[in-house]
Structure formats: structure tokens, C-alpha cells
Amino acid sequence: SSGINAEYGAWQILRFYKVYTMDLAVVLLRLFSATVCPALDSGLGTLLCNDTINPVFCVFSCPAQQYFREDGALKNNQTVTCDIGTAQWSHVSAHNPLGSFPVCSELVDPESYTLRTSQVYTGSNTCPENAALSTALTTTLTDKTDTAYNCLDTAVCSIPAPNVSCSVNGTSIIISFLVQLTAGDLSSSSLLLSFRDQLGKNILVLSVGSARRRRGEEWTRHHSGGARRTRAAVSLSSSGELKSEVVVDCGAASGTVGTSCIVCVAGQYKEAGECTECPVNSYSSSVQSTECKPCSGDLGTVASGSDSESDCTVMCEVAPLTGGLRSPAVGYRVWASTSISTYCNTNHSVEYSTSNTALCRSPTQPSCHKMCTIASMDEGAVGNTTAGSLLSYKEQIFYTCTEDETNRNLTCSEAGAELHVTCTKESPHSYTIVLIGAGVGVLLVGVGLVVIKILKAKSKVAASGREPT
């Protein structure tokens, strides 16, 4: 990790000159993008970032001599990125909505290492007794001058008799046995690995004194306190590929990572020999836990790996959104007190004078609305806008007209509407013309009524046969 620190340490110097060294596309993206990569909490580790590029690039590192398990291996750093355009970190997910980093822990020596081996032996198609095999293996290996077998001579290794077995393989047999390393230097399995490598290179010849009886075999007679029959010694030679694996016993306090042991810290529990993060809605507040406690009632946790009951709190789901994105993302379960940022797509915005952030528990979250467009603008209009400009939803602009200098305004009251800045000129005689028109109209109505009345009178006289007076 020292190389990483040196590399990213140089970035800190370059940050002072990033405006001059940054790619022009990144500069423009930063100037015109409304999104911001959320801040990250590195806990007890360190976080070194290069924010002069897109995506932003960060390396999280554990404290010295501490590690975490990832994909079945020990690691002490993690690389994450954030796209400036979407404000999303690569390691953020529904299971890790706040972008937490792994919990780092120390390594401890295991209680023991066990080498499991299996190899074909020729010289017999009958399996000797397991106890006899154990004796033959121990005698042969301790008589060897190879230093790789020294752990048997110094008694830090042993071949336990109950763990020696044999099976018939056609005209040969397969012998399987364990070698346990329980004392001496337990900081690594290198002693057993050397033992295994030498075992695969050498041809072992075992002299086994007894075997299970098979029909038709010839037996010899020995007298030792009475007559009994036993089979003559059998010579077995190793042949073929050695199959083996090293298994580590980390005890109750630690979890297994390959052939290493790591302390199970608060927020984890030991399951199937490994340190596992407590599931969502549960926690463990002490090291070496074997189980996690559930949150009470309707309370829950944001992510897995909670290490305190205080992590159990009222939960909230990030509200849906059209025309943009939220950070943390839509649908993620977070604390009700988490601040949610809303970023709108191009030509969209939150309501004018409204913040783009709100607590998740707020009754309403900012929405994205399509912006209004200034489609046209009269020549005499004077204001802080131009044709083609965009207005946020509910935004209001003010302008005047050069001919009468009347103060006017225009509001984006309908999302996505096309607005026109106009200066309609009113005639000074317009009201007189309207009044004259109205008078003429009234006069014409009156004349019409008189004509109708005369016609009705004539029709009545004609019907009675009298001359009109």
C-alpha cells in the first residue's frame, strides 16, 4: 500500500493546479453539471481521491496490519469511482445505500493447521489396518533426512491414527491421512506447505506389518504366547498425483480467510467458520459474536454490518422521481433523517426557489418539472432574458417595453410551456371608439323594436277588417 500512498500523495499537489491540467471536457462537465458526488466516510481507514478526472477515483485503505475479507481473500484496500454526471459511487447499492466501506480487522494466529492428503500406493490391492498405516507413515517420515519433514521430528506435527484411512483402487490402494501442526510458529502454514511439496516429490516406501485377511492368501505362523496367524509385512510405494489441501482452525474467536484467521469485529458474527456481517435489521455490539440481535419493533438498519443498537431507527424509502435521479437512489432504504439530493435531467428543474435536498422523512420530496421556453420576444421588450432562454417551473421574469415603459411580468406556470414576451401597443382613442360603437349598437336595437311594434299593430287591424285610424 506504500506505493498507492505515494501515487495518490502526488495527486494532492496536483489538486492546486487541477484547473490547468484537467481535461477540458471534465472542466465543462463540472461547470455545467448540477450533480455532486456524495461525501464518503472512511471510518478508521484513509481515503485518497483524484477528483480531477471523470469518473472521480478513490482508494480506501485499512490501517496498517489490518484487513477485510472480499471474495474469499484478504484485502487491505478498495477502489471506488463516481460518475460526475450521475453522482453515483460504484460501491453504492440497495444493500449499501450510504456507500460504507468494509470494516478492517487484525489477523491472529490459528489454533492449528491441518494438511489433508490423498495418494495412490502400489504393492498391494488390500488395505492394511489404519493403526498399522499410521505407524508405518510416522516411522518412514521421521526416518527421512529431508528438512521438510522436520516438524514430525520436533513434535510440532503429528499424524493422528484415527485420521488415517485406506480404500481399494483396482490393483492399488489410496491412502489418505492428516498431518496436524499444533505448536511452534503458527503465524503461517509454510511449514505444512513445505511438507506437502516434499511429499509430492518423493517416492515413499512404507513397510506395513499387517493387513486385513483376504481369501486365498498365504499366511505365516508366529509364536508369541500362543499360536496366532498374521500376514507378512507389505511394502507399499507412493505413485501418482498427490491431492491435498490445508485447513485452518481459527477457534471460536476468529473467522477463516483462506489459511489465515481474522478477528470477527462488532457488526459481524461467526457463521460456517467465517466472519459474516450482520444482516439488515440486526446488529452485534461486541467482538467474537456468534449471533446478531434483531432490531425491536418496526425499527431497522440501513445496511448490513451494524455494530450498535442505536443503528436501529425509523426507516424510510427514497421516493420515486420522474425526469431525474436521487442520491441515495430511488427505492433505497435509508434512515428517515437522511438528506436526499434530487438532480434533474437536461431542460428539467425543481420548482423555482425550492431546494433540491430534503430529509427522507419529509412529507414531500422535490420533483423535476420540464422547464418553460421563451419562444419569442418583441423587439421593444427590455429585460434580463432572451429568446430561447429557459425558465424553471414557477419562475417569474420582469420586463418593460420601450414605448410606454410599463412594468410587466411573465410566469412559467405550466411545465414545458412556450412563453412569448410581448409589448402590445394600445391606441389612445380605443376607449372612445368602443363607446361610440356601443351607442350605435343601442340605437339600432331601439329602432328595431319600434319597427316590430308597428308591424304587429298592422297585423291586428287587418284581422278585424277595420281601417286603421
PDB file of N, CA and C in Angstrom, residues 46 79 102 104 114 167 189 194 204 212 234 281-282 286 295 324 353 379 417 433 458:
ATOM      1  N   THR A  46      -8.219   5.272   5.605  1.00  0.00           N
ATOM      2  CA  THR A  46      -7.860   6.500   4.883  1.00  0.00           C
ATOM      3  C   THR A  46      -8.473   6.456   3.496  1.00  0.00           C
ATOM      4  N   THR A  79     -10.973   0.086  -4.257  1.00  0.00           N
ATOM      5  CA  THR A  79     -11.061   1.189  -5.208  1.00  0.00           C
ATOM      6  C   THR A  79     -12.517   1.431  -5.587  1.00  0.00           C
ATOM      7  N   PRO A 102     -15.705  -1.463   3.935  1.00  0.00           N
ATOM      8  CA  PRO A 102     -15.592  -2.651   4.791  1.00  0.00           C
ATOM      9  C   PRO A 102     -14.951  -2.311   6.129  1.00  0.00           C
ATOM     10  N   CYS A 104     -12.325  -3.008   8.865  1.00  0.00           N
ATOM     11  CA  CYS A 104     -10.987  -3.618   8.894  1.00  0.00           C
ATOM     12  C   CYS A 104     -10.739  -4.281  10.246  1.00  0.00           C
ATOM     13  N   THR A 114      -4.126 -28.048   9.469  1.00  0.00           N
ATOM     14  CA  THR A 114      -4.232 -29.467   9.130  1.00  0.00           C
ATOM     15  C   THR A 114      -4.010 -29.653   7.639  1.00  0.00           C
ATOM     16  N   SER A 167      -8.481 -46.999   0.882  1.00  0.00           N
ATOM     17  CA  SER A 167      -9.534 -47.523   0.010  1.00  0.00           C
ATOM     18  C   SER A 167      -8.889 -48.221  -1.176  1.00  0.00           C
ATOM     19  N   SER A 189       1.198 -21.130   7.409  1.00  0.00           N
ATOM     20  CA  SER A 189       1.157 -22.579   7.151  1.00  0.00           C
ATOM     21  C   SER A 189       2.351 -23.027   6.323  1.00  0.00           C
ATOM     22  N   SER A 194       5.643 -26.805   2.945  1.00  0.00           N
ATOM     23  CA  SER A 194       6.915 -27.454   2.589  1.00  0.00           C
ATOM     24  C   SER A 194       6.803 -28.967   2.723  1.00  0.00           C
ATOM     25  N   LEU A 204       7.549 -42.429  -1.473  1.00  0.00           N
ATOM     26  CA  LEU A 204       7.576 -43.022  -0.135  1.00  0.00           C
ATOM     27  C   LEU A 204       7.416 -44.531  -0.240  1.00  0.00           C
ATOM     28  N   ARG A 212      -5.618 -56.632   6.389  1.00  0.00           N
ATOM     29  CA  ARG A 212      -6.855 -57.390   6.550  1.00  0.00           C
ATOM     30  C   ARG A 212      -6.742 -58.671   5.728  1.00  0.00           C
ATOM     31  N   VAL A 234       4.081 -55.891   4.263  1.00  0.00           N
ATOM     32  CA  VAL A 234       3.805 -55.484   2.886  1.00  0.00           C
ATOM     33  C   VAL A 234       4.570 -54.194   2.608  1.00  0.00           C
ATOM     34  N   ASN A 281     -31.321  -4.996   9.477  1.00  0.00           N
ATOM     35  CA  ASN A 281     -32.287  -5.002  10.583  1.00  0.00           C
ATOM     36  C   ASN A 281     -31.815  -5.834  11.773  1.00  0.00           C
ATOM     37  N   SER A 282     -30.496  -5.999  11.909  1.00  0.00           N
ATOM     38  CA  SER A 282     -29.929  -6.678  13.079  1.00  0.00           C
ATOM     39  C   SER A 282     -28.558  -6.070  13.360  1.00  0.00           C
ATOM     40  N   SER A 286     -20.443  -6.520  20.004  1.00  0.00           N
ATOM     41  CA  SER A 286     -19.190  -6.975  20.609  1.00  0.00           C
ATOM     42  C   SER A 286     -18.429  -7.865  19.637  1.00  0.00           C
ATOM     43  N   CYS A 295     -33.396  -5.913  15.486  1.00  0.00           N
ATOM     44  CA  CYS A 295     -33.926  -4.623  15.939  1.00  0.00           C
ATOM     45  C   CYS A 295     -35.329  -4.830  16.495  1.00  0.00           C
ATOM     46  N   GLY A 324     -35.348  12.734 -13.599  1.00  0.00           N
ATOM     47  CA  GLY A 324     -34.090  12.989 -12.896  1.00  0.00           C
ATOM     48  C   GLY A 324     -33.674  11.795 -12.064  1.00  0.00           C
ATOM     49  N   SER A 353     -36.993  28.433  -6.585  1.00  0.00           N
ATOM     50  CA  SER A 353     -36.767  28.824  -5.184  1.00  0.00           C
ATOM     51  C   SER A 353     -36.983  27.667  -4.213  1.00  0.00           C
ATOM     52  N   GLU A 379     -39.557  43.167 -30.118  1.00  0.00           N
ATOM     53  CA  GLU A 379     -38.367  43.993 -30.273  1.00  0.00           C
ATOM     54  C   GLU A 379     -38.269  45.063 -29.194  1.00  0.00           C
ATOM     55  N   ALA A 417     -44.223  24.839 -21.023  1.00  0.00           N
ATOM     56  CA  ALA A 417     -44.950  25.752 -21.911  1.00  0.00           C
ATOM     57  C   ALA A 417     -43.990  26.637 -22.699  1.00  0.00           C
ATOM     58  N   ILE A 433     -63.662  54.892 -29.329  1.00  0.00           N
ATOM     59  CA  ILE A 433     -64.217  54.058 -30.393  1.00  0.00           C
ATOM     60  C   ILE A 433     -65.156  53.007 -29.811  1.00  0.00           C
ATOM     61  N   LYS A 458    -100.341  46.604 -37.307  1.00  0.00           N
ATOM     62  CA  LYS A 458    -100.967  46.465 -38.610  1.00  0.00           C
ATOM     63  C   LYS A 458    -101.609  45.106 -38.793  1.00  0.00           C
TER      64      LYS A 458
END
